PDB file of C-alpha atoms in Angstrom:
ATOM      1  CA  MET A   1      67.420  72.990  81.023  1.00 54.00           C
ATOM      2  CA  PRO A   2      69.622  74.333  78.189  1.00 57.00           C
ATOM      3  CA  ASP A   3      68.656  76.735  75.665  1.00 56.00           C
ATOM      4  CA  THR A   4      66.698  76.262  72.274  1.00 53.00           C
ATOM      5  CA  HIS A   5      69.503  75.131  70.077  1.00 57.00           C
ATOM      6  CA  SER A   6      71.669  73.479  72.787  1.00 76.00           C
ATOM      7  CA  LEU A   7      68.354  71.229  73.150  1.00 81.00           C
ATOM      8  CA  LEU A   8      67.736  70.792  69.456  1.00 85.00           C
ATOM      9  CA  LEU A   9      71.990  69.684  69.014  1.00 84.00           C
ATOM     10  CA  PHE A  10      70.599  67.217  72.319  1.00 87.00           C
ATOM     11  CA  VAL A  11      67.928  65.605  70.342  1.00 88.00           C
ATOM     12  CA  VAL A  12      70.086  65.422  66.584  1.00 87.00           C
ATOM     13  CA  ALA A  13      73.080  64.120  68.244  1.00 86.00           C
ATOM     14  CA  GLY A  14      70.716  61.861  70.295  1.00 86.00           C
ATOM     15  CA  TRP A  15      68.982  60.711  67.396  1.00 89.00           C
ATOM     16  CA  ILE A  16      71.869  59.656  65.255  1.00 85.00           C
ATOM     17  CA  LEU A  17      74.064  58.369  68.699  1.00 84.00           C
ATOM     18  CA  ASN A  18      70.941  55.776  68.861  1.00 83.00           C
ATOM     19  CA  LEU A  19      71.094  54.736  65.274  1.00 83.00           C
ATOM     20  CA  THR A  20      74.991  53.469  65.653  1.00 79.00           C
ATOM     21  CA  PRO A  21      75.300  49.819  65.402  1.00 73.00           C
ATOM     22  CA  GLY A  22      75.616  48.310  68.791  1.00 75.00           C
ATOM     23  CA  PRO A  23      73.973  45.242  71.755  1.00 76.00           C
ATOM     24  CA  ASP A  24      71.099  46.781  72.144  1.00 83.00           C
ATOM     25  CA  VAL A  25      70.474  47.184  68.102  1.00 85.00           C
ATOM     26  CA  LEU A  26      71.523  44.277  66.965  1.00 80.00           C
ATOM     27  CA  TYR A  27      69.013  42.812  69.815  1.00 85.00           C
ATOM     28  CA  VAL A  28      65.702  44.828  67.731  1.00 90.00           C
ATOM     29  CA  VAL A  29      67.175  43.204  64.924  1.00 84.00           C
ATOM     30  CA  ARG A  30      67.548  39.666  65.799  1.00 80.00           C
ATOM     31  CA  ASN A  31      64.165  39.797  66.750  1.00 84.00           C
ATOM     32  CA  ALA A  32      62.766  41.744  63.858  1.00 86.00           C
ATOM     33  CA  LEU A  33      64.044  38.754  61.753  1.00 78.00           C
ATOM     34  CA  ARG A  34      62.597  36.304  63.656  1.00 78.00           C
ATOM     35  CA  TYR A  35      58.870  37.377  63.707  1.00 81.00           C
ATOM     36  CA  GLY A  36      57.914  39.836  62.507  1.00 82.00           C
ATOM     37  CA  ALA A  37      58.555  44.265  63.144  1.00 89.00           C
ATOM     38  CA  ARG A  38      55.997  43.561  66.041  1.00 92.00           C
ATOM     39  CA  ALA A  39      58.588  41.551  67.696  1.00 92.00           C
ATOM     40  CA  GLY A  40      61.570  44.117  66.731  1.00 92.00           C
ATOM     41  CA  VAL A  41      59.252  47.162  68.443  1.00 95.00           C
ATOM     42  CA  VAL A  42      58.356  45.269  71.541  1.00 96.00           C
ATOM     43  CA  ALA A  43      62.760  44.539  71.873  1.00 95.00           C
ATOM     44  CA  GLY A  44      62.831  48.127  71.392  1.00 95.00           C
ATOM     45  CA  LEU A  45      59.577  49.395  74.316  1.00 96.00           C
ATOM     46  CA  GLY A  46      62.366  46.657  76.330  1.00 96.00           C
ATOM     47  CA  ILE A  47      65.552  48.456  76.011  1.00 94.00           C
ATOM     48  CA  THR A  48      63.701  51.970  76.701  1.00 95.00           C
ATOM     49  CA  GLY A  49      62.555  50.660  79.807  1.00 95.00           C
ATOM     50  CA  GLY A  50      66.302  49.957  81.125  1.00 92.00           C
ATOM     51  CA  CYS A  51      67.468  53.063  79.191  1.00 92.00           C
ATOM     52  CA  PHE A  52      64.858  54.670  82.395  1.00 94.00           C
ATOM     53  CA  VAL A  53      66.870  52.959  85.076  1.00 89.00           C
ATOM     54  CA  HIS A  54      69.653  53.798  84.148  1.00 87.00           C
ATOM     55  CA  VAL A  55      69.236  57.347  83.761  1.00 90.00           C
ATOM     56  CA  ALA A  56      67.741  57.017  87.329  1.00 89.00           C
ATOM     57  CA  ALA A  57      70.822  56.136  89.068  1.00 82.00           C
ATOM     58  CA  ALA A  58      72.834  58.111  87.149  1.00 84.00           C
ATOM     59  CA  ALA A  59      71.475  61.601  88.023  1.00 83.00           C
ATOM     60  CA  VAL A  60      71.514  60.155  91.844  1.00 81.00           C
ATOM     61  CA  GLY A  61      75.049  59.740  91.844  1.00 75.00           C
ATOM     62  CA  MET A  62      75.550  62.964  89.319  1.00 59.00           C
ATOM     63  CA  GLY A  63      73.959  65.128  92.273  1.00 53.00           C
ATOM     64  CA  ALA A  64      76.652  64.381  94.529  1.00 57.00           C
ATOM     65  CA  LEU A  65      79.220  63.786  91.869  1.00 57.00           C
ATOM     66  CA  LEU A  66      78.232  67.679  90.901  1.00 48.00           C
ATOM     67  CA  ALA A  67      78.483  68.875  94.430  1.00 50.00           C
ATOM     68  CA  SER A  68      81.776  67.207  95.591  1.00 56.00           C
ATOM     69  CA  SER A  69      85.114  68.874  95.004  1.00 58.00           C
ATOM     70  CA  ALA A  70      87.390  69.701  92.311  1.00 69.00           C
ATOM     71  CA  TRP A  71      89.027  66.878  91.908  1.00 73.00           C
ATOM     72  CA  ALA A  72      86.182  64.244  92.108  1.00 64.00           C
ATOM     73  CA  PHE A  73      84.281  66.770  89.131  1.00 67.00           C
ATOM     74  CA  ASN A  74      88.401  65.758  87.520  1.00 74.00           C
ATOM     75  CA  VAL A  75      87.756  62.584  87.789  1.00 73.00           C
ATOM     76  CA  VAL A  76      84.138  62.123  86.477  1.00 65.00           C
ATOM     77  CA  LYS A  77      85.356  64.743  83.656  1.00 70.00           C
ATOM     78  CA  TRP A  78      88.529  62.580  82.399  1.00 80.00           C
ATOM     79  CA  VAL A  79      87.458  59.310  82.536  1.00 75.00           C
ATOM     80  CA  GLY A  80      83.932  60.074  80.994  1.00 68.00           C
ATOM     81  CA  ALA A  81      86.291  62.047  77.711  1.00 76.00           C
ATOM     82  CA  ALA A  82      88.607  58.150  77.864  1.00 81.00           C
ATOM     83  CA  TYR A  83      85.505  56.507  77.674  1.00 75.00           C
ATOM     84  CA  LEU A  84      83.901  58.467  74.734  1.00 72.00           C
ATOM     85  CA  VAL A  85      87.304  58.592  72.707  1.00 83.00           C
ATOM     86  CA  TRP A  86      87.821  54.929  73.511  1.00 82.00           C
ATOM     87  CA  VAL A  87      83.777  54.314  71.632  1.00 71.00           C
ATOM     88  CA  GLY A  88      84.395  56.482  68.835  1.00 76.00           C
ATOM     89  CA  VAL A  89      87.544  55.250  68.073  1.00 84.00           C
ATOM     90  CA  LYS A  90      85.732  51.563  68.651  1.00 77.00           C
ATOM     91  CA  LEU A  91      83.616  52.467  65.513  1.00 68.00           C
ATOM     92  CA  LEU A  92      85.824  53.820  63.387  1.00 78.00           C
ATOM     93  CA  LEU A  93      87.752  50.516  63.100  1.00 79.00           C
ATOM     94  CA  THR A  94      84.701  48.625  62.881  1.00 64.00           C
ATOM     95  CA  SER A  95      84.702  46.317  59.857  1.00 54.00           C
ATOM     96  CA  ALA A  96      81.650  46.954  57.742  1.00 49.00           C
ATOM     97  CA  GLY A  97      81.076  43.438  57.941  1.00 50.00           C
ATOM     98  CA  ALA A  98      80.017  43.027  61.826  1.00 50.00           C
ATOM     99  CA  SER A  99      76.743  45.065  60.987  1.00 50.00           C
ATOM    100  CA  PRO A 100      74.152  43.839  63.197  1.00 52.00           C
ATOM    101  CA  LEU A 101      71.823  42.925  59.903  1.00 51.00           C
ATOM    102  CA  ALA A 102      74.554  41.514  58.258  1.00 51.00           C
ATOM    103  CA  LEU A 103      75.332  39.004  61.867  1.00 52.00           C
ATOM    104  CA  ALA A 104      71.294  38.884  62.098  1.00 53.00           C
ATOM    105  CA  ALA A 105      70.923  37.722  58.599  1.00 51.00           C
ATOM    106  CA  GLU A 106      73.026  34.386  59.604  1.00 52.00           C
ATOM    107  CA  GLU A 107      69.703  32.923  61.920  1.00 50.00           C
ATOM    108  CA  ARG A 108      66.758  33.673  59.152  1.00 49.00           C
ATOM    109  CA  GLY A 109      64.829  30.992  57.611  1.00 48.00           C
ATOM    110  CA  VAL A 110      65.393  28.900  61.057  1.00 45.00           C
ATOM    111  CA  ALA A 111      61.635  27.760  62.042  1.00 43.00           C
ATOM    112  CA  SER A 112      60.281  29.136  65.573  1.00 48.00           C
ATOM    113  CA  ALA A 113      57.520  29.189  67.605  1.00 55.00           C
ATOM    114  CA  ALA A 114      54.701  32.301  68.139  1.00 64.00           C
ATOM    115  CA  PRO A 115      57.023  34.559  69.493  1.00 73.00           C
ATOM    116  CA  ASP A 116      56.697  35.889  73.052  1.00 85.00           C
ATOM    117  CA  MET A 117      55.608  39.107  73.491  1.00 91.00           C
ATOM    118  CA  GLY A 118      56.166  39.915  77.062  1.00 92.00           C
ATOM    119  CA  GLN A 119      59.100  37.668  77.132  1.00 90.00           C
ATOM    120  CA  ILE A 120      61.290  39.571  74.022  1.00 92.00           C
ATOM    121  CA  PHE A 121      59.596  43.070  75.836  1.00 96.00           C
ATOM    122  CA  THR A 122      61.888  41.537  79.508  1.00 91.00           C
ATOM    123  CA  GLY A 123      64.907  40.297  77.446  1.00 88.00           C
ATOM    124  CA  GLY A 124      65.394  43.595  75.522  1.00 88.00           C
ATOM    125  CA  PHE A 125      65.162  45.213  79.136  1.00 92.00           C
ATOM    126  CA  TRP A 126      67.833  43.466  81.486  1.00 88.00           C
ATOM    127  CA  THR A 127      70.148  43.439  77.983  1.00 80.00           C
ATOM    128  CA  ASN A 128      69.474  47.505  78.699  1.00 83.00           C
ATOM    129  CA  VAL A 129      70.361  47.013  82.649  1.00 82.00           C
ATOM    130  CA  LEU A 130      72.923  44.174  82.769  1.00 76.00           C
ATOM    131  CA  ASN A 131      74.877  47.132  80.326  1.00 73.00           C
ATOM    132  CA  PRO A 132      77.056  48.893  82.891  1.00 68.00           C
ATOM    133  CA  LYS A 133      78.361  50.862  80.330  1.00 73.00           C
ATOM    134  CA  VAL A 134      74.895  52.083  79.546  1.00 80.00           C
ATOM    135  CA  VAL A 135      74.899  54.689  82.845  1.00 76.00           C
ATOM    136  CA  LEU A 136      78.912  55.916  81.643  1.00 76.00           C
ATOM    137  CA  PHE A 137      77.241  56.447  79.317  1.00 82.00           C
ATOM    138  CA  PHE A 138      74.900  59.116  80.671  1.00 86.00           C
ATOM    139  CA  LEU A 139      77.442  60.643  82.515  1.00 81.00           C
ATOM    140  CA  ALA A 140      79.200  61.619  80.088  1.00 82.00           C
ATOM    141  CA  PHE A 141      77.002  62.514  77.552  1.00 86.00           C
ATOM    142  CA  VAL A 142      74.402  64.799  79.128  1.00 87.00           C
ATOM    143  CA  PRO A 143      76.029  66.767  81.119  1.00 83.00           C
ATOM    144  CA  GLN A 144      77.219  68.155  78.471  1.00 82.00           C
ATOM    145  CA  PHE A 145      74.129  69.687  77.789  1.00 84.00           C
ATOM    146  CA  ILE A 146      73.958  71.388  81.538  1.00 80.00           C
ATOM    147  CA  ALA A 147      73.418  74.666  81.086  1.00 75.00           C
ATOM    148  CA  PRO A 148      76.266  75.934  84.369  1.00 74.00           C
ATOM    149  CA  GLU A 149      73.562  77.890  85.629  1.00 73.00           C
ATOM    150  CA  ALA A 150      71.181  75.588  86.191  1.00 72.00           C
ATOM    151  CA  ASP A 151      69.895  75.626  89.601  1.00 77.00           C
ATOM    152  CA  ASN A 152      69.110  72.692  89.881  1.00 81.00           C
ATOM    153  CA  LYS A 153      71.371  70.435  87.376  1.00 80.00           C
ATOM    154  CA  THR A 154      70.185  66.877  89.164  1.00 82.00           C
ATOM    155  CA  TRP A 155      66.502  67.616  87.888  1.00 87.00           C
ATOM    156  CA  ALA A 156      67.978  68.914  84.531  1.00 86.00           C
ATOM    157  CA  PHE A 157      70.059  65.756  83.823  1.00 88.00           C
ATOM    158  CA  VAL A 158      66.745  63.394  84.293  1.00 90.00           C
ATOM    159  CA  ALA A 159      64.651  65.940  82.098  1.00 91.00           C
ATOM    160  CA  LEU A 160      67.455  65.195  79.300  1.00 92.00           C
ATOM    161  CA  GLY A 161      67.537  61.810  80.175  1.00 92.00           C
ATOM    162  CA  VAL A 162      64.149  61.019  79.269  1.00 93.00           C
ATOM    163  CA  ILE A 163      64.149  63.115  76.384  1.00 93.00           C
ATOM    164  CA  PHE A 164      66.755  61.170  74.707  1.00 93.00           C
ATOM    165  CA  ASN A 165      64.950  57.934  76.137  1.00 94.00           C
ATOM    166  CA  LEU A 166      61.904  58.763  74.564  1.00 94.00           C
ATOM    167  CA  ASN A 167      64.285  59.890  71.310  1.00 92.00           C
ATOM    168  CA  ALA A 168      64.662  56.514  71.214  1.00 93.00           C
ATOM    169  CA  ILE A 169      61.599  54.923  70.485  1.00 94.00           C
ATOM    170  CA  PRO A 170      60.922  55.811  66.753  1.00 94.00           C
ATOM    171  CA  ILE A 171      64.577  55.176  65.952  1.00 92.00           C
ATOM    172  CA  ASN A 172      64.381  51.292  67.272  1.00 93.00           C
ATOM    173  CA  THR A 173      60.918  51.260  65.175  1.00 95.00           C
ATOM    174  CA  ALA A 174      62.723  52.171  62.238  1.00 93.00           C
ATOM    175  CA  TRP A 175      65.165  49.198  63.056  1.00 91.00           C
ATOM    176  CA  ALA A 176      62.493  46.613  63.839  1.00 92.00           C
ATOM    177  CA  LEU A 177      60.927  47.888  60.260  1.00 92.00           C
ATOM    178  CA  ALA A 178      64.054  48.412  58.422  1.00 88.00           C
ATOM    179  CA  ALA A 179      65.065  44.967  59.360  1.00 83.00           C
ATOM    180  CA  ALA A 180      61.398  42.991  58.354  1.00 83.00           C
ATOM    181  CA  TRP A 181      61.816  45.288  55.312  1.00 83.00           C
ATOM    182  CA  LEU A 182      65.445  44.066  54.537  1.00 76.00           C
ATOM    183  CA  ALA A 183      65.769  40.941  55.852  1.00 64.00           C
ATOM    184  CA  GLY A 184      66.729  39.271  52.216  1.00 59.00           C
ATOM    185  CA  ARG A 185      68.288  42.531  50.718  1.00 64.00           C
ATOM    186  CA  VAL A 186      71.282  42.537  53.463  1.00 58.00           C
ATOM    187  CA  ALA A 187      74.196  43.104  50.507  1.00 56.00           C
ATOM    188  CA  LEU A 188      71.966  46.654  50.340  1.00 56.00           C
ATOM    189  CA  VAL A 189      72.326  47.823  53.237  1.00 56.00           C
ATOM    190  CA  GLN A 190      75.821  46.901  53.975  1.00 57.00           C
ATOM    191  CA  ARG A 191      77.740  50.638  52.540  1.00 59.00           C
ATOM    192  CA  ALA A 192      75.798  52.648  55.085  1.00 59.00           C
ATOM    193  CA  MET A 193      76.106  50.843  57.917  1.00 59.00           C
ATOM    194  CA  HIS A 194      80.311  51.306  57.199  1.00 63.00           C
ATOM    195  CA  TRP A 195      79.602  54.898  57.343  1.00 69.00           C
ATOM    196  CA  LEU A 196      77.393  55.468  59.923  1.00 61.00           C
ATOM    197  CA  ASP A 197      79.548  54.447  62.397  1.00 66.00           C
ATOM    198  CA  ARG A 198      82.595  56.556  60.838  1.00 75.00           C
ATOM    199  CA  VAL A 199      80.174  59.166  61.089  1.00 75.00           C
ATOM    200  CA  ALA A 200      78.840  58.512  64.606  1.00 69.00           C
ATOM    201  CA  GLY A 201      82.577  57.979  66.091  1.00 75.00           C
ATOM    202  CA  LEU A 202      84.482  60.675  64.888  1.00 82.00           C
ATOM    203  CA  MET A 203      81.072  62.384  66.832  1.00 76.00           C
ATOM    204  CA  PHE A 204      82.315  59.939  70.267  1.00 73.00           C
ATOM    205  CA  VAL A 205      85.774  61.769  69.653  1.00 83.00           C
ATOM    206  CA  GLY A 206      84.731  64.755  69.610  1.00 82.00           C
ATOM    207  CA  PHE A 207      82.430  64.969  72.489  1.00 74.00           C
ATOM    208  CA  GLY A 208      85.034  63.611  74.797  1.00 76.00           C
ATOM    209  CA  ALA A 209      87.749  66.242  72.828  1.00 82.00           C
ATOM    210  CA  LYS A 210      84.651  69.056  74.599  1.00 77.00           C
ATOM    211  CA  LEU A 211      84.730  67.187  77.653  1.00 71.00           C
ATOM    212  CA  ALA A 212      88.128  66.727  77.987  1.00 78.00           C
ATOM    213  CA  LEU A 213      88.448  70.849  77.740  1.00 79.00           C
ATOM    214  CA  THR A 214      85.696  71.284  80.494  1.00 70.00           C
ATOM    215  CA  HIS A 215      86.767  74.105  83.044  1.00 69.00           C
ATOM    216  CA  THR A 216      86.123  72.623  86.980  1.00 62.00           C
ATOM    217  CA  PRO A 217      83.809  74.801  88.416  1.00 56.00           C
ATOM    218  CA  THR A 218      84.800  76.475  91.253  1.00 58.00           C
ATOM    219  CA  PRO A 219      82.928  75.354  94.518  1.00 53.00           C
TER     220      PRO A 219
END
């Protein structure tokens, strides 16, 4: 596990990254706009359930990778660094008009029956589980906060993954509440969404650079 300072940095970084608009946020916002805040919260819980699947899958693979050769470590390091930088650049180039609130607002006013919360939860779960980029994200992001001298890096990975996912719950809940309340005020948040993309983009690029500069551990 990381020290207190690194753990705090991990938590704050996780909050900021979870605030970043993406497929999961769009799913939460759309359900909140269609059916209300409760549906958005349920959608977020389904997404979190999917994230736990990715953490488990990544942890199993990571244990073997970290115990592998220096060559395997370098391959994972450079692939992870390239992926993080690519995500960051993509966010920096995102148009402010493409925010999930703006996209989901197009569906407002459509009459619908009472929502099936089970289906909304399941939809969020599979939306996340079927996205292969999520497991790549965990493999690229979480190891940066694991102390090199950690006795059991796999369990440290699992612990940090659980913390990251639990921290996502209040963020997804906030998205749901904001979407339900701001359904008729989408224009007011466009500028904020624009700058959020920029901040998150710079963070991804920075994490990618940090990962690329990581020294290869000796067996």
